[in-house]
Amino acid sequence: MKYRRLGNSGLKVSEISLGSWLTYGGYVGKEQAISIIDKAYELGINFFDTANIYMHGEAEKIVGEALRKYPRESYVLATKVWGPMGERPNDRGLSRKHIMEQCEASLKRLGLDYIDVYYCHAFDYDTPMEETLRAMDDLVRQGKVLYIGISNWTAAQIAEAVSIVDKYLLHRIVVNQPLYNMFAREIEKEIIPLCERNGIGQVVYSPLAQGVLAGKYKAVNDAPAGSRATDKHGTETVKSWLKEENLRKVERLRPIAEELGLSLAQLALAWTLRQPNVSSAIIGASRPEQVEDNIKASGVVIPDEALAKIDEILQAS
């Protein structure tokens, strides 16, 4: 496993990280989830990602329990705040009240004294950005959070946040968690250049487009039994990627992967990691064997000629 700095911070994270969205506390049972986390740790993954909203706190409980047996200094744990955790008006968003209360709730569910990386899970149009950033800064000063992150913010929103942080000398944002894969390249235009200039690294989610880029699906209406496309928790998310056009591209990518001695999943992950600004790619696994395959993408350098062929395939209609 190779490790990269998280943005311009001194924190080192594994190029492949393990997430828990749509899995732990969902269609993957607790014992299976713990076995997957154990396998990831054994293989050198030191970066684990979850969120308060994932299965309404259940994912945090499982991830926290699984990691508790390991030395705290040996892993990096990220969780998030923003999503609705109740029906009351202050049970969501990025107000100071919600951030402070949910940080405490996450720490309790995780069974930890501090969170390594705390993300604003999405942008809150109802809360002044300065209020949000000051609350996050206070959590760092209190020792409850070590690094501040954002997720699913636009380039303009990130630029405004950087300006506020600089103006008031707050703790800097070191990481952004965006959607990024071969089918979704929007961050390349504005977000990556902006973040590179400001010391913010990318920790990308859905690098395999929910398994579509791994070659798991042969046809739109022929999903393997037990896959996310057949599970109530993941059906709509997977179907957003499960399109004939995407499946055709995957089949054209297959010979490139074979020529390089890679699985399709390894090729897709290595492709995201070709970006120096990408600190880590988050995988989701329902079996330990998937982790074993995916981590082999770490350290892979795709030749320029192969990258050109990939670009040609991805740009084709």
PDB file of N, CA and C in Angstrom, residues 62-144:
ATOM      1  N   ILE A  62     -20.718   0.420  13.839  1.00  0.00           N
ATOM      2  CA  ILE A  62     -20.017  -0.774  13.373  1.00  0.00           C
ATOM      3  C   ILE A  62     -18.553  -0.460  13.078  1.00  0.00           C
ATOM      4  N   VAL A  63     -18.309   0.657  12.387  1.00  0.00           N
ATOM      5  CA  VAL A  63     -16.926   1.034  12.077  1.00  0.00           C
ATOM      6  C   VAL A  63     -16.144   1.269  13.374  1.00  0.00           C
ATOM      7  N   GLY A  64     -16.751   1.982  14.316  1.00  0.00           N
ATOM      8  CA  GLY A  64     -16.085   2.245  15.589  1.00  0.00           C
ATOM      9  C   GLY A  64     -15.754   0.970  16.339  1.00  0.00           C
ATOM     10  N   GLU A  65     -16.703   0.042  16.374  1.00  0.00           N
ATOM     11  CA  GLU A  65     -16.478  -1.224  17.071  1.00  0.00           C
ATOM     12  C   GLU A  65     -15.366  -2.032  16.409  1.00  0.00           C
ATOM     13  N   ALA A  66     -15.368  -2.053  15.076  1.00  0.00           N
ATOM     14  CA  ALA A  66     -14.368  -2.836  14.356  1.00  0.00           C
ATOM     15  C   ALA A  66     -12.956  -2.298  14.581  1.00  0.00           C
ATOM     16  N   LEU A  67     -12.812  -0.976  14.638  1.00  0.00           N
ATOM     17  CA  LEU A  67     -11.486  -0.369  14.752  1.00  0.00           C
ATOM     18  C   LEU A  67     -10.974  -0.290  16.185  1.00  0.00           C
ATOM     19  N   ARG A  68     -11.848  -0.502  17.136  1.00  0.00           N
ATOM     20  CA  ARG A  68     -11.494  -0.299  18.546  1.00  0.00           C
ATOM     21  C   ARG A  68     -10.370  -1.221  19.016  1.00  0.00           C
ATOM     22  N   LYS A  69     -10.206  -2.351  18.356  1.00  0.00           N
ATOM     23  CA  LYS A  69      -9.170  -3.316  18.768  1.00  0.00           C
ATOM     24  C   LYS A  69      -7.770  -2.871  18.338  1.00  0.00           C
ATOM     25  N   TYR A  70      -7.709  -1.880  17.436  1.00  0.00           N
ATOM     26  CA  TYR A  70      -6.416  -1.453  16.909  1.00  0.00           C
ATOM     27  C   TYR A  70      -5.923  -0.190  17.613  1.00  0.00           C
ATOM     28  N   PRO A  71      -4.604   0.023  17.655  1.00  0.00           N
ATOM     29  CA  PRO A  71      -4.075   1.245  18.271  1.00  0.00           C
ATOM     30  C   PRO A  71      -4.663   2.483  17.592  1.00  0.00           C
ATOM     31  N   ARG A  72      -5.112   3.434  18.380  1.00  0.00           N
ATOM     32  CA  ARG A  72      -5.791   4.612  17.807  1.00  0.00           C
ATOM     33  C   ARG A  72      -4.900   5.360  16.836  1.00  0.00           C
ATOM     34  N   GLU A  73      -3.586   5.388  17.117  1.00  0.00           N
ATOM     35  CA  GLU A  73      -2.687   6.142  16.246  1.00  0.00           C
ATOM     36  C   GLU A  73      -2.432   5.450  14.917  1.00  0.00           C
ATOM     37  N   SER A  74      -2.923   4.213  14.749  1.00  0.00           N
ATOM     38  CA  SER A  74      -2.601   3.440  13.547  1.00  0.00           C
ATOM     39  C   SER A  74      -3.602   3.635  12.409  1.00  0.00           C
ATOM     40  N   TYR A  75      -4.688   4.337  12.652  1.00  0.00           N
ATOM     41  CA  TYR A  75      -5.668   4.557  11.590  1.00  0.00           C
ATOM     42  C   TYR A  75      -6.212   5.983  11.619  1.00  0.00           C
ATOM     43  N   VAL A  76      -6.768   6.364  10.493  1.00  0.00           N
ATOM     44  CA  VAL A  76      -7.364   7.691  10.316  1.00  0.00           C
ATOM     45  C   VAL A  76      -8.852   7.480  10.048  1.00  0.00           C
ATOM     46  N   LEU A  77      -9.690   8.119  10.840  1.00  0.00           N
ATOM     47  CA  LEU A  77     -11.136   7.927  10.715  1.00  0.00           C
ATOM     48  C   LEU A  77     -11.823   9.234  10.346  1.00  0.00           C
ATOM     49  N   ALA A  78     -12.650   9.172   9.341  1.00  0.00           N
ATOM     50  CA  ALA A  78     -13.410  10.341   8.894  1.00  0.00           C
ATOM     51  C   ALA A  78     -14.896  10.093   9.058  1.00  0.00           C
ATOM     52  N   THR A  79     -15.615  11.109   9.512  1.00  0.00           N
ATOM     53  CA  THR A  79     -17.076  11.065   9.506  1.00  0.00           C
ATOM     54  C   THR A  79     -17.600  12.435   9.092  1.00  0.00           C
ATOM     55  N   LYS A  80     -18.921  12.584   9.046  1.00  0.00           N
ATOM     56  CA  LYS A  80     -19.501  13.767   8.409  1.00  0.00           C
ATOM     57  C   LYS A  80     -20.710  14.286   9.164  1.00  0.00           C
ATOM     58  N   VAL A  81     -21.041  15.557   8.879  1.00  0.00           N
ATOM     59  CA  VAL A  81     -22.214  16.207   9.457  1.00  0.00           C
ATOM     60  C   VAL A  81     -22.904  17.018   8.369  1.00  0.00           C
ATOM     61  N   TRP A  82     -24.209  17.077   8.429  1.00  0.00           N
ATOM     62  CA  TRP A  82     -25.074  17.877   7.549  1.00  0.00           C
ATOM     63  C   TRP A  82     -26.449  17.239   7.408  1.00  0.00           C
ATOM     64  N   GLY A  83     -26.490  15.945   7.115  1.00  0.00           N
ATOM     65  CA  GLY A  83     -27.746  15.283   6.782  1.00  0.00           C
ATOM     66  C   GLY A  83     -28.727  15.220   7.936  1.00  0.00           C
ATOM     67  N   PRO A  84     -30.008  15.006   7.623  1.00  0.00           N
ATOM     68  CA  PRO A  84     -31.048  14.963   8.649  1.00  0.00           C
ATOM     69  C   PRO A  84     -30.884  13.771   9.585  1.00  0.00           C
ATOM     70  N   MET A  85     -30.857  14.062  10.888  1.00  0.00           N
ATOM     71  CA  MET A  85     -30.762  13.004  11.900  1.00  0.00           C
ATOM     72  C   MET A  85     -32.018  12.963  12.763  1.00  0.00           C
ATOM     73  N   GLY A  86     -33.049  13.662  12.337  1.00  0.00           N
ATOM     74  CA  GLY A  86     -34.315  13.706  13.047  1.00  0.00           C
ATOM     75  C   GLY A  86     -35.287  14.564  12.262  1.00  0.00           C
ATOM     76  N   GLU A  87     -36.478  14.756  12.831  1.00  0.00           N
ATOM     77  CA  GLU A  87     -37.529  15.501  12.132  1.00  0.00           C
ATOM     78  C   GLU A  87     -37.622  16.970  12.542  1.00  0.00           C
ATOM     79  N   ARG A  88     -36.926  17.354  13.604  1.00  0.00           N
ATOM     80  CA  ARG A  88     -37.007  18.724  14.092  1.00  0.00           C
ATOM     81  C   ARG A  88     -36.194  19.672  13.213  1.00  0.00           C
ATOM     82  N   PRO A  89     -36.512  20.956  13.230  1.00  0.00           N
ATOM     83  CA  PRO A  89     -35.856  21.909  12.314  1.00  0.00           C
ATOM     84  C   PRO A  89     -34.353  22.025  12.498  1.00  0.00           C
ATOM     85  N   ASN A  90     -33.834  21.769  13.706  1.00  0.00           N
ATOM     86  CA  ASN A  90     -32.391  21.891  13.938  1.00  0.00           C
ATOM     87  C   ASN A  90     -31.667  20.552  13.903  1.00  0.00           C
ATOM     88  N   ASP A  91     -32.335  19.529  13.370  1.00  0.00           N
ATOM     89  CA  ASP A  91     -31.744  18.196  13.293  1.00  0.00           C
ATOM     90  C   ASP A  91     -30.974  17.968  11.991  1.00  0.00           C
ATOM     91  N   ARG A  92     -30.640  19.038  11.314  1.00  0.00           N
ATOM     92  CA  ARG A  92     -29.931  18.911  10.034  1.00  0.00           C
ATOM     93  C   ARG A  92     -29.166  20.189   9.751  1.00  0.00           C
ATOM     94  N   GLY A  93     -28.298  20.153   8.754  1.00  0.00           N
ATOM     95  CA  GLY A  93     -27.613  21.347   8.310  1.00  0.00           C
ATOM     96  C   GLY A  93     -26.265  21.576   8.957  1.00  0.00           C
ATOM     97  N   LEU A  94     -25.739  22.787   8.776  1.00  0.00           N
ATOM     98  CA  LEU A  94     -24.408  23.130   9.259  1.00  0.00           C
ATOM     99  C   LEU A  94     -24.427  24.320  10.202  1.00  0.00           C
ATOM    100  N   SER A  95     -25.505  24.431  10.972  1.00  0.00           N
ATOM    101  CA  SER A  95     -25.530  25.452  12.017  1.00  0.00           C
ATOM    102  C   SER A  95     -24.550  25.063  13.116  1.00  0.00           C
ATOM    103  N   ARG A  96     -24.147  26.042  13.907  1.00  0.00           N
ATOM    104  CA  ARG A  96     -23.264  25.745  15.032  1.00  0.00           C
ATOM    105  C   ARG A  96     -23.897  24.703  15.955  1.00  0.00           C
ATOM    106  N   LYS A  97     -25.187  24.846  16.218  1.00  0.00           N
ATOM    107  CA  LYS A  97     -25.888  23.917  17.111  1.00  0.00           C
ATOM    108  C   LYS A  97     -25.811  22.486  16.584  1.00  0.00           C
ATOM    109  N   HIS A  98     -26.155  22.305  15.313  1.00  0.00           N
ATOM    110  CA  HIS A  98     -26.177  20.947  14.765  1.00  0.00           C
ATOM    111  C   HIS A  98     -24.770  20.354  14.696  1.00  0.00           C
ATOM    112  N   ILE A  99     -23.794  21.146  14.278  1.00  0.00           N
ATOM    113  CA  ILE A  99     -22.422  20.639  14.189  1.00  0.00           C
ATOM    114  C   ILE A  99     -21.915  20.174  15.545  1.00  0.00           C
ATOM    115  N   MET A 100     -22.085  21.010  16.557  1.00  0.00           N
ATOM    116  CA  MET A 100     -21.582  20.668  17.892  1.00  0.00           C
ATOM    117  C   MET A 100     -22.280  19.433  18.460  1.00  0.00           C
ATOM    118  N   GLU A 101     -23.589  19.383  18.311  1.00  0.00           N
ATOM    119  CA  GLU A 101     -24.350  18.253  18.852  1.00  0.00           C
ATOM    120  C   GLU A 101     -24.028  16.960  18.116  1.00  0.00           C
ATOM    121  N   GLN A 102     -23.897  17.039  16.790  1.00  0.00           N
ATOM    122  CA  GLN A 102     -23.632  15.826  16.023  1.00  0.00           C
ATOM    123  C   GLN A 102     -22.203  15.335  16.176  1.00  0.00           C
ATOM    124  N   CYS A 103     -21.277  16.233  16.410  1.00  0.00           N
ATOM    125  CA  CYS A 103     -19.910  15.798  16.687  1.00  0.00           C
ATOM    126  C   CYS A 103     -19.899  14.950  17.962  1.00  0.00           C
ATOM    127  N   GLU A 104     -20.573  15.419  18.988  1.00  0.00           N
ATOM    128  CA  GLU A 104     -20.657  14.658  20.243  1.00  0.00           C
ATOM    129  C   GLU A 104     -21.353  13.312  20.018  1.00  0.00           C
ATOM    130  N   ALA A 105     -22.432  13.325  19.234  1.00  0.00           N
ATOM    131  CA  ALA A 105     -23.177  12.090  18.974  1.00  0.00           C
ATOM    132  C   ALA A 105     -22.327  11.095  18.187  1.00  0.00           C
ATOM    133  N   SER A 106     -21.567  11.599  17.199  1.00  0.00           N
ATOM    134  CA  SER A 106     -20.704  10.716  16.414  1.00  0.00           C
ATOM    135  C   SER A 106     -19.603  10.120  17.283  1.00  0.00           C
ATOM    136  N   LEU A 107     -18.988  10.956  18.125  1.00  0.00           N
ATOM    137  CA  LEU A 107     -17.944  10.444  19.015  1.00  0.00           C
ATOM    138  C   LEU A 107     -18.483   9.337  19.920  1.00  0.00           C
ATOM    139  N   LYS A 108     -19.701   9.505  20.398  1.00  0.00           N
ATOM    140  CA  LYS A 108     -20.309   8.496  21.261  1.00  0.00           C
ATOM    141  C   LYS A 108     -20.556   7.199  20.495  1.00  0.00           C
ATOM    142  N   ARG A 109     -21.115   7.308  19.278  1.00  0.00           N
ATOM    143  CA  ARG A 109     -21.379   6.109  18.478  1.00  0.00           C
ATOM    144  C   ARG A 109     -20.075   5.403  18.097  1.00  0.00           C
ATOM    145  N   LEU A 110     -19.050   6.184  17.772  1.00  0.00           N
ATOM    146  CA  LEU A 110     -17.762   5.618  17.373  1.00  0.00           C
ATOM    147  C   LEU A 110     -16.974   5.077  18.560  1.00  0.00           C
ATOM    148  N   GLY A 111     -17.276   5.593  19.748  1.00  0.00           N
ATOM    149  CA  GLY A 111     -16.534   5.186  20.936  1.00  0.00           C
ATOM    150  C   GLY A 111     -15.134   5.759  20.966  1.00  0.00           C
ATOM    151  N   LEU A 112     -14.984   6.999  20.452  1.00  0.00           N
ATOM    152  CA  LEU A 112     -13.671   7.632  20.348  1.00  0.00           C
ATOM    153  C   LEU A 112     -13.641   8.970  21.078  1.00  0.00           C
ATOM    154  N   ASP A 113     -12.422   9.446  21.310  1.00  0.00           N
ATOM    155  CA  ASP A 113     -12.245  10.753  21.937  1.00  0.00           C
ATOM    156  C   ASP A 113     -12.127  11.870  20.908  1.00  0.00           C
ATOM    157  N   TYR A 114     -11.706  11.523  19.690  1.00  0.00           N
ATOM    158  CA  TYR A 114     -11.566  12.545  18.651  1.00  0.00           C
ATOM    159  C   TYR A 114     -11.799  11.927  17.272  1.00  0.00           C
ATOM    160  N   ILE A 115     -12.141  12.783  16.324  1.00  0.00           N
ATOM    161  CA  ILE A 115     -12.341  12.413  14.922  1.00  0.00           C
ATOM    162  C   ILE A 115     -11.158  12.956  14.141  1.00  0.00           C
ATOM    163  N   ASP A 116     -10.547  12.145  13.301  1.00  0.00           N
ATOM    164  CA  ASP A 116      -9.400  12.616  12.523  1.00  0.00           C
ATOM    165  C   ASP A 116      -9.817  13.652  11.474  1.00  0.00           C
ATOM    166  N   VAL A 117     -10.808  13.293  10.670  1.00  0.00           N
ATOM    167  CA  VAL A 117     -11.277  14.189   9.604  1.00  0.00           C
ATOM    168  C   VAL A 117     -12.783  14.348   9.725  1.00  0.00           C
ATOM    169  N   TYR A 118     -13.237  15.594   9.866  1.00  0.00           N
ATOM    170  CA  TYR A 118     -14.676  15.867  10.009  1.00  0.00           C
ATOM    171  C   TYR A 118     -15.119  16.687   8.810  1.00  0.00           C
ATOM    172  N   TYR A 119     -16.031  16.112   8.028  1.00  0.00           N
ATOM    173  CA  TYR A 119     -16.502  16.753   6.797  1.00  0.00           C
ATOM    174  C   TYR A 119     -17.841  17.476   6.988  1.00  0.00           C
ATOM    175  N   CYS A 120     -17.958  18.611   6.343  1.00  0.00           N
ATOM    176  CA  CYS A 120     -19.280  19.192   6.074  1.00  0.00           C
ATOM    177  C   CYS A 120     -19.797  18.421   4.862  1.00  0.00           C
ATOM    178  N   HIS A 121     -20.804  17.583   5.068  1.00  0.00           N
ATOM    179  CA  HIS A 121     -21.207  16.574   4.089  1.00  0.00           C
ATOM    180  C   HIS A 121     -21.792  17.166   2.808  1.00  0.00           C
ATOM    181  N   ALA A 122     -22.343  18.338   2.902  1.00  0.00           N
ATOM    182  CA  ALA A 122     -22.881  19.038   1.737  1.00  0.00           C
ATOM    183  C   ALA A 122     -22.938  20.514   2.101  1.00  0.00           C
ATOM    184  N   PHE A 123     -23.353  21.350   1.166  1.00  0.00           N
ATOM    185  CA  PHE A 123     -23.419  22.789   1.445  1.00  0.00           C
ATOM    186  C   PHE A 123     -24.777  23.128   2.058  1.00  0.00           C
ATOM    187  N   ASP A 124     -24.756  24.010   3.051  1.00  0.00           N
ATOM    188  CA  ASP A 124     -25.987  24.425   3.728  1.00  0.00           C
ATOM    189  C   ASP A 124     -26.304  25.866   3.334  1.00  0.00           C
ATOM    190  N   TYR A 125     -27.332  26.035   2.526  1.00  0.00           N
ATOM    191  CA  TYR A 125     -27.707  27.368   2.049  1.00  0.00           C
ATOM    192  C   TYR A 125     -28.421  28.180   3.122  1.00  0.00           C
ATOM    193  N   ASP A 126     -28.815  27.555   4.230  1.00  0.00           N
ATOM    194  CA  ASP A 126     -29.551  28.253   5.290  1.00  0.00           C
ATOM    195  C   ASP A 126     -28.656  28.770   6.413  1.00  0.00           C
ATOM    196  N   THR A 127     -27.373  28.455   6.367  1.00  0.00           N
ATOM    197  CA  THR A 127     -26.462  28.868   7.442  1.00  0.00           C
ATOM    198  C   THR A 127     -25.330  29.714   6.869  1.00  0.00           C
ATOM    199  N   PRO A 128     -25.020  30.854   7.489  1.00  0.00           N
ATOM    200  CA  PRO A 128     -23.873  31.645   7.035  1.00  0.00           C
ATOM    201  C   PRO A 128     -22.602  30.804   7.079  1.00  0.00           C
ATOM    202  N   MET A 129     -21.810  30.890   6.032  1.00  0.00           N
ATOM    203  CA  MET A 129     -20.611  30.061   5.965  1.00  0.00           C
ATOM    204  C   MET A 129     -19.647  30.353   7.114  1.00  0.00           C
ATOM    205  N   GLU A 130     -19.587  31.601   7.539  1.00  0.00           N
ATOM    206  CA  GLU A 130     -18.696  31.938   8.642  1.00  0.00           C
ATOM    207  C   GLU A 130     -19.099  31.193   9.917  1.00  0.00           C
ATOM    208  N   GLU A 131     -20.386  31.046  10.175  1.00  0.00           N
ATOM    209  CA  GLU A 131     -20.854  30.305  11.346  1.00  0.00           C
ATOM    210  C   GLU A 131     -20.377  28.856  11.294  1.00  0.00           C
ATOM    211  N   THR A 132     -20.523  28.246  10.122  1.00  0.00           N
ATOM    212  CA  THR A 132     -20.097  26.855   9.941  1.00  0.00           C
ATOM    213  C   THR A 132     -18.598  26.695  10.164  1.00  0.00           C
ATOM    214  N   LEU A 133     -17.819  27.556   9.539  1.00  0.00           N
ATOM    215  CA  LEU A 133     -16.368  27.427   9.610  1.00  0.00           C
ATOM    216  C   LEU A 133     -15.830  27.734  11.002  1.00  0.00           C
ATOM    217  N   ARG A 134     -16.451  28.664  11.709  1.00  0.00           N
ATOM    218  CA  ARG A 134     -16.034  28.954  13.090  1.00  0.00           C
ATOM    219  C   ARG A 134     -16.358  27.768  14.009  1.00  0.00           C
ATOM    220  N   ALA A 135     -17.494  27.121  13.781  1.00  0.00           N
ATOM    221  CA  ALA A 135     -17.848  25.949  14.592  1.00  0.00           C
ATOM    222  C   ALA A 135     -16.842  24.819  14.354  1.00  0.00           C
ATOM    223  N   MET A 136     -16.491  24.600  13.095  1.00  0.00           N
ATOM    224  CA  MET A 136     -15.506  23.558  12.793  1.00  0.00           C
ATOM    225  C   MET A 136     -14.147  23.910  13.394  1.00  0.00           C
ATOM    226  N   ASP A 137     -13.779  25.172  13.321  1.00  0.00           N
ATOM    227  CA  ASP A 137     -12.525  25.633  13.904  1.00  0.00           C
ATOM    228  C   ASP A 137     -12.516  25.402  15.415  1.00  0.00           C
ATOM    229  N   ASP A 138     -13.634  25.671  16.065  1.00  0.00           N
ATOM    230  CA  ASP A 138     -13.721  25.463  17.514  1.00  0.00           C
ATOM    231  C   ASP A 138     -13.543  23.995  17.881  1.00  0.00           C
ATOM    232  N   LEU A 139     -14.099  23.092  17.061  1.00  0.00           N
ATOM    233  CA  LEU A 139     -13.935  21.661  17.336  1.00  0.00           C
ATOM    234  C   LEU A 139     -12.468  21.254  17.262  1.00  0.00           C
ATOM    235  N   VAL A 140     -11.735  21.852  16.329  1.00  0.00           N
ATOM    236  CA  VAL A 140     -10.300  21.564  16.240  1.00  0.00           C
ATOM    237  C   VAL A 140      -9.594  22.098  17.487  1.00  0.00           C
ATOM    238  N   ARG A 141      -9.923  23.318  17.889  1.00  0.00           N
ATOM    239  CA  ARG A 141      -9.290  23.919  19.074  1.00  0.00           C
ATOM    240  C   ARG A 141      -9.610  23.119  20.346  1.00  0.00           C
ATOM    241  N   GLN A 142     -10.777  22.474  20.362  1.00  0.00           N
ATOM    242  CA  GLN A 142     -11.165  21.662  21.526  1.00  0.00           C
ATOM    243  C   GLN A 142     -10.523  20.279  21.496  1.00  0.00           C
ATOM    244  N   GLY A 143      -9.888  19.927  20.392  1.00  0.00           N
ATOM    245  CA  GLY A 143      -9.254  18.619  20.282  1.00  0.00           C
ATOM    246  C   GLY A 143     -10.198  17.501  19.895  1.00  0.00           C
ATOM    247  N   LYS A 144     -11.427  17.834  19.540  1.00  0.00           N
ATOM    248  CA  LYS A 144     -12.393  16.801  19.158  1.00  0.00           C
ATOM    249  C   LYS A 144     -12.283  16.430  17.677  1.00  0.00           C
TER     250      LYS A 144
END
